JSON list of C-alpha atoms in Angstrom, two decimals:
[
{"chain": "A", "resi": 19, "resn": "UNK", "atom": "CA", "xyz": [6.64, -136.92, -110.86]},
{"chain": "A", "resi": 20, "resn": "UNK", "atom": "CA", "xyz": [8.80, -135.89, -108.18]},
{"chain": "A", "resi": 21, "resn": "UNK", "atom": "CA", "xyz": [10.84, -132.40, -108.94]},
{"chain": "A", "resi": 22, "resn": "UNK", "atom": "CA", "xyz": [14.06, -132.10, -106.92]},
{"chain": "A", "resi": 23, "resn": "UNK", "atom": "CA", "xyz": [14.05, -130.33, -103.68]},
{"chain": "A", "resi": 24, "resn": "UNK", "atom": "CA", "xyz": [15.72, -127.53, -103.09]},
{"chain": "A", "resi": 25, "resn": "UNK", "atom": "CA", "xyz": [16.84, -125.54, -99.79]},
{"chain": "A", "resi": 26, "resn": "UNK", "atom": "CA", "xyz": [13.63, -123.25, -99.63]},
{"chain": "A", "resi": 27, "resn": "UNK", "atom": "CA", "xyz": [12.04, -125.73, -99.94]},
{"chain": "A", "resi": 28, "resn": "UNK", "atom": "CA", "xyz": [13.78, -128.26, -97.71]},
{"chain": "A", "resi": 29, "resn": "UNK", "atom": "CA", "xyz": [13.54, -125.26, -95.10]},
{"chain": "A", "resi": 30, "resn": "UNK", "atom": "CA", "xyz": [9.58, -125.02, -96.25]},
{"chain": "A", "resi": 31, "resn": "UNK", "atom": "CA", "xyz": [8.91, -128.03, -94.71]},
{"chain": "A", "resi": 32, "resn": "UNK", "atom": "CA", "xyz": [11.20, -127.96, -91.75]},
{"chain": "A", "resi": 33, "resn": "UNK", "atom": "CA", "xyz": [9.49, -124.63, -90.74]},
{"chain": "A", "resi": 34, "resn": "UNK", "atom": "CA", "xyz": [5.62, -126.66, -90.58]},
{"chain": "A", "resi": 35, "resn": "UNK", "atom": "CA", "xyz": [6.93, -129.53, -89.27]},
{"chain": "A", "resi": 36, "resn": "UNK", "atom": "CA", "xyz": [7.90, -127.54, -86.40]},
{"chain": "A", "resi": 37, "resn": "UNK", "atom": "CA", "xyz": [4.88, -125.72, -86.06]},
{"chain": "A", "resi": 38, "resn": "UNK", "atom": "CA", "xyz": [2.97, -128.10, -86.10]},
{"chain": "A", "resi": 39, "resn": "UNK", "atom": "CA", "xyz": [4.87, -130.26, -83.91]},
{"chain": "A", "resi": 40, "resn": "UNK", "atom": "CA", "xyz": [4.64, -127.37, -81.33]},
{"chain": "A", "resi": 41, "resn": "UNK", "atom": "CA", "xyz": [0.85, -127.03, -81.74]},
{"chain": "A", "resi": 42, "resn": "UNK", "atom": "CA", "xyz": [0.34, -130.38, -80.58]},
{"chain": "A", "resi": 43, "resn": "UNK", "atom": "CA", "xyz": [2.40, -129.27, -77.55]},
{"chain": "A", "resi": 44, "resn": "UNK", "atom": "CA", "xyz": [-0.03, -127.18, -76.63]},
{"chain": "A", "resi": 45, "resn": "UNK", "atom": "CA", "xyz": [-3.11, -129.18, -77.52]},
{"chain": "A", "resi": 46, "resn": "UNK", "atom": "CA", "xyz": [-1.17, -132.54, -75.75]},
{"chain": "A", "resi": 47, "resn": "UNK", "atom": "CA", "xyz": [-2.58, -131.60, -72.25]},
{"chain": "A", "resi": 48, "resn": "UNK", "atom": "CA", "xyz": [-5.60, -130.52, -73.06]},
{"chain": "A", "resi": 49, "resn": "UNK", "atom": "CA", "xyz": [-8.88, -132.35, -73.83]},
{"chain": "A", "resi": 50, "resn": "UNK", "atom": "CA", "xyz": [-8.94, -131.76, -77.50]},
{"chain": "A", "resi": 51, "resn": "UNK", "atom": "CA", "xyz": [-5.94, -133.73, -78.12]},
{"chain": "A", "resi": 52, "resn": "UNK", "atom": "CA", "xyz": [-8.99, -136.28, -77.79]},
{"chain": "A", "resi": 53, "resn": "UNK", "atom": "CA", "xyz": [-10.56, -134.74, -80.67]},
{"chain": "A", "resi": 54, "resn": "UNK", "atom": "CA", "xyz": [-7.16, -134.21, -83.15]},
{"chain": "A", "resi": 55, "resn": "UNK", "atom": "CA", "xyz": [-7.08, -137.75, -82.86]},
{"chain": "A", "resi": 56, "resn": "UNK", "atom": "CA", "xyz": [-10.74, -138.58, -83.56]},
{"chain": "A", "resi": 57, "resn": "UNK", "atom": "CA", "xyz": [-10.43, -136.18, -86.65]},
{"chain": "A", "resi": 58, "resn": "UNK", "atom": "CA", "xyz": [-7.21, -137.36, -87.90]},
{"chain": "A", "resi": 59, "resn": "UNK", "atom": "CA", "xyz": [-8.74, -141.41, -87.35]},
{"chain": "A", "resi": 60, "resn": "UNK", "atom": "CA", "xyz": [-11.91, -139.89, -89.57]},
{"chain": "A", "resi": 61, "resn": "UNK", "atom": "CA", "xyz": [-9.36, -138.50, -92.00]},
{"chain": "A", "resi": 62, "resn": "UNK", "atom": "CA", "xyz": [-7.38, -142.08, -92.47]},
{"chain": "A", "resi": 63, "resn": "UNK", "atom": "CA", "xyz": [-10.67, -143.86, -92.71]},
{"chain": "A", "resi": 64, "resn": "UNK", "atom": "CA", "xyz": [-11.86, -141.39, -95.63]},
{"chain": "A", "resi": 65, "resn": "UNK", "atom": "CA", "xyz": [-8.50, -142.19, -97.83]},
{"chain": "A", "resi": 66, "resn": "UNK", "atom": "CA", "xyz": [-8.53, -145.47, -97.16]},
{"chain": "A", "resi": 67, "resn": "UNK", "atom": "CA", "xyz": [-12.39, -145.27, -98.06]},
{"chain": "A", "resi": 68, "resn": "UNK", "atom": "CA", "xyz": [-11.34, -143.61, -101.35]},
{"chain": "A", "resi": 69, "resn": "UNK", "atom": "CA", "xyz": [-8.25, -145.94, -102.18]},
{"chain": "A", "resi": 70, "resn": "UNK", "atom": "CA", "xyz": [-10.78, -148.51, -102.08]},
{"chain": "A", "resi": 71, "resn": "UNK", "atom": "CA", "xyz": [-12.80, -147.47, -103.83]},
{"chain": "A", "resi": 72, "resn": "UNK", "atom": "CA", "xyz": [-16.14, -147.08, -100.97]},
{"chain": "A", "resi": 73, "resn": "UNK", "atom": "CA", "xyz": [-18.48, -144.83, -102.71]},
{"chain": "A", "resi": 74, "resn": "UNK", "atom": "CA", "xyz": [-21.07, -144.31, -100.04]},
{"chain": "A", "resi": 75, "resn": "UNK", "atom": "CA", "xyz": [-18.53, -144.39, -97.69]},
{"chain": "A", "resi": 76, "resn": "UNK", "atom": "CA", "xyz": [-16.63, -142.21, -99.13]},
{"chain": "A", "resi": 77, "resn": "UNK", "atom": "CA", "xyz": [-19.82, -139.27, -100.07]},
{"chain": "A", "resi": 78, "resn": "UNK", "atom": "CA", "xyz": [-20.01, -139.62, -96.37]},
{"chain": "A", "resi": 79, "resn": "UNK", "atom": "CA", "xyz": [-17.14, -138.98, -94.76]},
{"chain": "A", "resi": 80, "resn": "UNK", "atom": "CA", "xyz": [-16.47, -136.18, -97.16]},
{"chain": "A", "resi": 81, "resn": "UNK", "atom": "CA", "xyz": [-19.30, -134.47, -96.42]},
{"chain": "A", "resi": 82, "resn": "UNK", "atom": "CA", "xyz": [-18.51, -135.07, -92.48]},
{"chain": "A", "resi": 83, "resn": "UNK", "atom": "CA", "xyz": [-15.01, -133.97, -92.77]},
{"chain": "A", "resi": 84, "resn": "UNK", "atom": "CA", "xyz": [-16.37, -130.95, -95.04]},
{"chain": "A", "resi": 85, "resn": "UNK", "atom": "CA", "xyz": [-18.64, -130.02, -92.03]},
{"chain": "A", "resi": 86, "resn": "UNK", "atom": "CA", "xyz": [-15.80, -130.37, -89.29]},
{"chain": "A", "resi": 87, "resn": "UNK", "atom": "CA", "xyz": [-14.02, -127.64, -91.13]},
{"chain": "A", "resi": 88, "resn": "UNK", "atom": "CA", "xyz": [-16.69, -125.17, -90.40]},
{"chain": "A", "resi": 89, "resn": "UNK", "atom": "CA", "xyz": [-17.27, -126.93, -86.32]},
{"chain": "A", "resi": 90, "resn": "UNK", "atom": "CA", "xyz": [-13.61, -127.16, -85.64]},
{"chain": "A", "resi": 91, "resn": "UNK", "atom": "CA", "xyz": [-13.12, -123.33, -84.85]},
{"chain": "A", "resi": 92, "resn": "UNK", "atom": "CA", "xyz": [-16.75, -123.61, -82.75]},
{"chain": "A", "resi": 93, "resn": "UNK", "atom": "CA", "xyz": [-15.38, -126.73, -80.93]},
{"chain": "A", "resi": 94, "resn": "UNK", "atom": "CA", "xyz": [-12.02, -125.96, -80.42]},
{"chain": "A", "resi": 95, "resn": "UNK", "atom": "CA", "xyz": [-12.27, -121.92, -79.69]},
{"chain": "A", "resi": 96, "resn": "UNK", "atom": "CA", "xyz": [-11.41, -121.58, -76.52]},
{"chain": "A", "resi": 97, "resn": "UNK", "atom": "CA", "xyz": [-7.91, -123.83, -77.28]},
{"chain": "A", "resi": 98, "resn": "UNK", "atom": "CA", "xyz": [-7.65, -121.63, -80.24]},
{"chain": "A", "resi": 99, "resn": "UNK", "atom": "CA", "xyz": [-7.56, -118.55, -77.50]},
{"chain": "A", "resi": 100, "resn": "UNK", "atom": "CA", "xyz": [-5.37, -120.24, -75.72]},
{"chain": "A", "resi": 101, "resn": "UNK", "atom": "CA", "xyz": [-2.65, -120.94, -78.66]},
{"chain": "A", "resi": 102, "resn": "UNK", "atom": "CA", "xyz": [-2.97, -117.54, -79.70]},
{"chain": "A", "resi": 103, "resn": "UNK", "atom": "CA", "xyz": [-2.22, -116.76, -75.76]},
{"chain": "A", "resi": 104, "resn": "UNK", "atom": "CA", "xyz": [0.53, -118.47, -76.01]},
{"chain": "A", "resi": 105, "resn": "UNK", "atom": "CA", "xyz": [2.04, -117.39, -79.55]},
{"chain": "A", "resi": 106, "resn": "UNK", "atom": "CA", "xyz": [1.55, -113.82, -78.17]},
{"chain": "A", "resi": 107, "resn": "UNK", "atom": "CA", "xyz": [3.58, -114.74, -74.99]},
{"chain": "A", "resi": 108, "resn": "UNK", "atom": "CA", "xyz": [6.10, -116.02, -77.14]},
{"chain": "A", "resi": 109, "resn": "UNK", "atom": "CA", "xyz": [5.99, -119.61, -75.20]},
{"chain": "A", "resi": 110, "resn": "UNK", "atom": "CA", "xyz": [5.49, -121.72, -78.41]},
{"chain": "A", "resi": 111, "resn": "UNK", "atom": "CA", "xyz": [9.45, -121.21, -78.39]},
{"chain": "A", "resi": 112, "resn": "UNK", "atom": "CA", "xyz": [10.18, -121.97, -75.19]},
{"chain": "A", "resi": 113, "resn": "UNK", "atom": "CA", "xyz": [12.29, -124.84, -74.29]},
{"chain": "A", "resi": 114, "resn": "UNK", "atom": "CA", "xyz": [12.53, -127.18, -71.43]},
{"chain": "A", "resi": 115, "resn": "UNK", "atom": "CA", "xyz": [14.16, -126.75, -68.58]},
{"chain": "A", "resi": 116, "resn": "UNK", "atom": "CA", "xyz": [17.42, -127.25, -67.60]},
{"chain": "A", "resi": 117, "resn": "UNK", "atom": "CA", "xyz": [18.61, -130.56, -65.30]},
{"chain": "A", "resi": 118, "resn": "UNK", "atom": "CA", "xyz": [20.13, -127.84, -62.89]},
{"chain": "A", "resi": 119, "resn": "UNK", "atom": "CA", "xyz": [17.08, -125.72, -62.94]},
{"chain": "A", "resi": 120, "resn": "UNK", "atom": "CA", "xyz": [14.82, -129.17, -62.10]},
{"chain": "A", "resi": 121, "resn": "UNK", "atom": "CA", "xyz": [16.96, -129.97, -59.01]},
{"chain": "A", "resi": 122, "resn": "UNK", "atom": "CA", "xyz": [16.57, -126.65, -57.76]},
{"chain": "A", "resi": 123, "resn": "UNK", "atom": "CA", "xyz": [13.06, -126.61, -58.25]},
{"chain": "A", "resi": 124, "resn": "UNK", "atom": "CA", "xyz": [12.99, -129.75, -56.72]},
{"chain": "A", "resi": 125, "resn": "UNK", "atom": "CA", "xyz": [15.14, -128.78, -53.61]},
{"chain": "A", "resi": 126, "resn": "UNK", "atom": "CA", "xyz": [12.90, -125.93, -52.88]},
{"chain": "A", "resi": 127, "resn": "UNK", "atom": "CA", "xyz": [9.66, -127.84, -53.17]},
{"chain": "A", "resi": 128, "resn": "UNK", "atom": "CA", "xyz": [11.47, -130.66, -50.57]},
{"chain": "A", "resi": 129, "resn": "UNK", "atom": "CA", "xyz": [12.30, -127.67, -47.95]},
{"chain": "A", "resi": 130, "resn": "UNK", "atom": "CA", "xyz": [8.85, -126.29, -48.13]},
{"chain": "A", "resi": 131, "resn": "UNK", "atom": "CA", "xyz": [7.37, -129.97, -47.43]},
{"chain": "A", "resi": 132, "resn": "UNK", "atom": "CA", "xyz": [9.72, -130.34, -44.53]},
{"chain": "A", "resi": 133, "resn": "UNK", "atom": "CA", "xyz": [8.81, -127.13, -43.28]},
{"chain": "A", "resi": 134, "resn": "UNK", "atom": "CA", "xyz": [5.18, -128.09, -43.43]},
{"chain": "A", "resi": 135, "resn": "UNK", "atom": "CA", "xyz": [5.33, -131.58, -42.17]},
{"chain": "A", "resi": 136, "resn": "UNK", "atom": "CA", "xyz": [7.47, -130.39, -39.41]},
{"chain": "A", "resi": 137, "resn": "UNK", "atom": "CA", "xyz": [4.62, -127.73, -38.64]},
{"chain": "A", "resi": 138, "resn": "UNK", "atom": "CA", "xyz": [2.05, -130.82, -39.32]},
{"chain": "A", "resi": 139, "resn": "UNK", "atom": "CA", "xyz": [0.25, -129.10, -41.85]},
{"chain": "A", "resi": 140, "resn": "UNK", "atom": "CA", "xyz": [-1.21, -130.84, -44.68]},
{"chain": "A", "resi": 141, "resn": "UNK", "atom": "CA", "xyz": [-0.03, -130.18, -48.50]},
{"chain": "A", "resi": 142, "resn": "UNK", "atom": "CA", "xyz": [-1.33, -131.35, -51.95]},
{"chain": "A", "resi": 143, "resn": "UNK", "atom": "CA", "xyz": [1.17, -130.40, -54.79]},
{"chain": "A", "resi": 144, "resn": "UNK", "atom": "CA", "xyz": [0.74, -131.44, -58.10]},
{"chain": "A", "resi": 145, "resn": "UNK", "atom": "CA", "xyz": [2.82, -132.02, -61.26]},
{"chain": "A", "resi": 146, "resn": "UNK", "atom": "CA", "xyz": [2.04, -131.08, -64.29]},
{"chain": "A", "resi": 147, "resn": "UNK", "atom": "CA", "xyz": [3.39, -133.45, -66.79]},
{"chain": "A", "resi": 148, "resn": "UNK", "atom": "CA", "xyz": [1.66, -134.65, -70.07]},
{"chain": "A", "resi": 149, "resn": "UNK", "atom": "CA", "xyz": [-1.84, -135.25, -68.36]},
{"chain": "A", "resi": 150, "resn": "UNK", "atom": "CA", "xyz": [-4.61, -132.93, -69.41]},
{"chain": "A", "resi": 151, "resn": "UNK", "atom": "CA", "xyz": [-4.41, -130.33, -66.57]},
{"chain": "A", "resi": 152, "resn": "UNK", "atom": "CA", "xyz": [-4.88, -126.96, -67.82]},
{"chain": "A", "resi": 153, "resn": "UNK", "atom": "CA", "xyz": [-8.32, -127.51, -67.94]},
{"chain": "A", "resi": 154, "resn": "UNK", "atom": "CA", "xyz": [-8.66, -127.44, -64.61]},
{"chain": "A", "resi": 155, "resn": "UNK", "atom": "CA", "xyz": [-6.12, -124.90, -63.45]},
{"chain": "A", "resi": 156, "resn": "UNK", "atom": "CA", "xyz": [-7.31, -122.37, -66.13]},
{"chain": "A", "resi": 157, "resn": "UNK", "atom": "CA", "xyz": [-10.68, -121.75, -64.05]},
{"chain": "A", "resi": 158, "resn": "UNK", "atom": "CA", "xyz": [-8.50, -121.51, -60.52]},
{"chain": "A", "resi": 159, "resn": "UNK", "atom": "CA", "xyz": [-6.69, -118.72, -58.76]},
{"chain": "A", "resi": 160, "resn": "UNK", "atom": "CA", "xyz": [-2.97, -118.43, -60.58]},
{"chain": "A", "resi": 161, "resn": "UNK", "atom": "CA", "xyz": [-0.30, -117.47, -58.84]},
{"chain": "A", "resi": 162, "resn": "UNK", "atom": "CA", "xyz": [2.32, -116.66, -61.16]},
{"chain": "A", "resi": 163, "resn": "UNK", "atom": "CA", "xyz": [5.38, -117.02, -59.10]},
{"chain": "A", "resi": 164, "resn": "UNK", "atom": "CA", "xyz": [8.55, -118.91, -59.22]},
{"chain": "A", "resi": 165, "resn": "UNK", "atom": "CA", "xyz": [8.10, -121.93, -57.12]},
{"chain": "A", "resi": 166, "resn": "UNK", "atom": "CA", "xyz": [10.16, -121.29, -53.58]},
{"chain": "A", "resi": 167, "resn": "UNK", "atom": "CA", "xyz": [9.91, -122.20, -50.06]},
{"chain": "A", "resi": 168, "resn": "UNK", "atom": "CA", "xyz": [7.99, -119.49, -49.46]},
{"chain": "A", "resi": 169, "resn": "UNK", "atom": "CA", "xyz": [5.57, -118.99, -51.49]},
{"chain": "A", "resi": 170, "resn": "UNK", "atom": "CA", "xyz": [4.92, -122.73, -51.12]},
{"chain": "A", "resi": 171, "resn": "UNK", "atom": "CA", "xyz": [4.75, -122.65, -47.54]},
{"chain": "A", "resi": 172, "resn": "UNK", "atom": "CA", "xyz": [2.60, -119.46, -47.41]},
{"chain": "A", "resi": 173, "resn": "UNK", "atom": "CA", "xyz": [-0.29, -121.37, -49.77]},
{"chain": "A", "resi": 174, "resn": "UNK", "atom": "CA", "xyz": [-0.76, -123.74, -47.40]},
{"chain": "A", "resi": 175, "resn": "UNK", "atom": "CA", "xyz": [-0.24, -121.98, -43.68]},
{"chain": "A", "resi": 176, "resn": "UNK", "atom": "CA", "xyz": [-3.44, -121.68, -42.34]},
{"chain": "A", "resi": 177, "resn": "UNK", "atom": "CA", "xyz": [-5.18, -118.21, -42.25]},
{"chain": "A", "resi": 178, "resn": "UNK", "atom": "CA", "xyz": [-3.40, -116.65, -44.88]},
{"chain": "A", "resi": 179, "resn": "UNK", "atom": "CA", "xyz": [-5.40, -114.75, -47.66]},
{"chain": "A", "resi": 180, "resn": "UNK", "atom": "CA", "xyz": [-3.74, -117.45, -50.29]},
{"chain": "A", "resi": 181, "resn": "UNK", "atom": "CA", "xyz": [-4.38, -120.56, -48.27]},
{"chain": "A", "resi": 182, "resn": "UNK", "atom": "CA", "xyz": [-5.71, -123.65, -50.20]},
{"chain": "A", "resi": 183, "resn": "UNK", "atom": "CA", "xyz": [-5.25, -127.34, -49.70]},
{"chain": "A", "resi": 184, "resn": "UNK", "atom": "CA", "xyz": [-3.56, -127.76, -53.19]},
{"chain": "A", "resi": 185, "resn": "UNK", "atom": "CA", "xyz": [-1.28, -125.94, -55.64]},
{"chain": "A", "resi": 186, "resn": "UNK", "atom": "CA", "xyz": [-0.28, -126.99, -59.38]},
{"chain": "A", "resi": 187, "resn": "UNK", "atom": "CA", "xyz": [3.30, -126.65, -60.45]},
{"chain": "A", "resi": 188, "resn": "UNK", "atom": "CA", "xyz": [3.96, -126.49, -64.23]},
{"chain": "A", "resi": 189, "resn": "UNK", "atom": "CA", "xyz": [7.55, -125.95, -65.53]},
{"chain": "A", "resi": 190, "resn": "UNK", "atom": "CA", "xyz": [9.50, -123.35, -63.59]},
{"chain": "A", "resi": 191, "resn": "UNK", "atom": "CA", "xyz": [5.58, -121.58, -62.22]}
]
């Protein structure tokens, strides 16, 4: 039987929606967004398992899905850091950036790459989008620094203490 909803609890379910919707934000570019999906594919198997009525089956996979409650922190700890990183930052509420703000960002990495290609000097930049990079930015040198000419150009000039062959940009960093 279905009881009526009220506001709480209306605004119950709005509240984990969004949390959860912005956990999988921060899992989406990692590698363990593999895993949520592997779990959550075990976890529609097992009801359908049980619907019909698959005994063994079923014994199984509960006793799987019982274990990956206890391996899930082990597996996934050092995303777990990470989302608690970020809650303490306060980034699981920040929002993306403005069309204005992307054209400047944009403008700025354009006169850094004229610079450079005027002073023939070679320049890998990278976009983070939704592909899994943090994994391999999280064991490099960050610069945390708005993205400007400058700083762009002085990664890549040759003989400076901060030159490297690459940089990634993610967001507004």
């Amino acid at each position: 039987m279905i009881k009526f909803l009220s506001l709480r609890d209306i605004l119950d379910i709005l509240i984990i929606a969004f949390l959860i919707y912005r956990i999988l934000l921060l899992l989406m570019d990692t590698r363990a967004m593999q895993l949520v999906k592997g779990l959550l594919l075990l976890a529609l198997v097992s009801v359908f398992a049980r619907t019909l009525r698959f005994e063994a089956l079923s014994w199984i996979l509960g006793k799987f899905l019982g274990v990956m409650f206890i391996a899930i922190p082990i597996v996934f700890q050092p995303e777990l850091r990470r989302m608690l990183e970020e809650i303490g930052k306060g980034s699981l509420w920040r929002r993306a950036i403005s069309r204005e703000k992307a054209q400047s960002l944009a403008d700025e990495v354009l006169r850094a790459l004229l610079y450079l290609q005027s002073q023939k000097i070679g320049a890998l930049i990278v976009l983070q989008r939704s592909t899994g990079l943090k994994d391999v930015w999280q064991s490099a040198v960050k610069l945390d620094s708005e993205i400007s000419q400058e700083v762009l150009v002085s990664v890549f000039w040759p003989g400076n203490p901060l030159h490297d062959g690459a940089v990634i940009l993610d967001r507004e960093r």
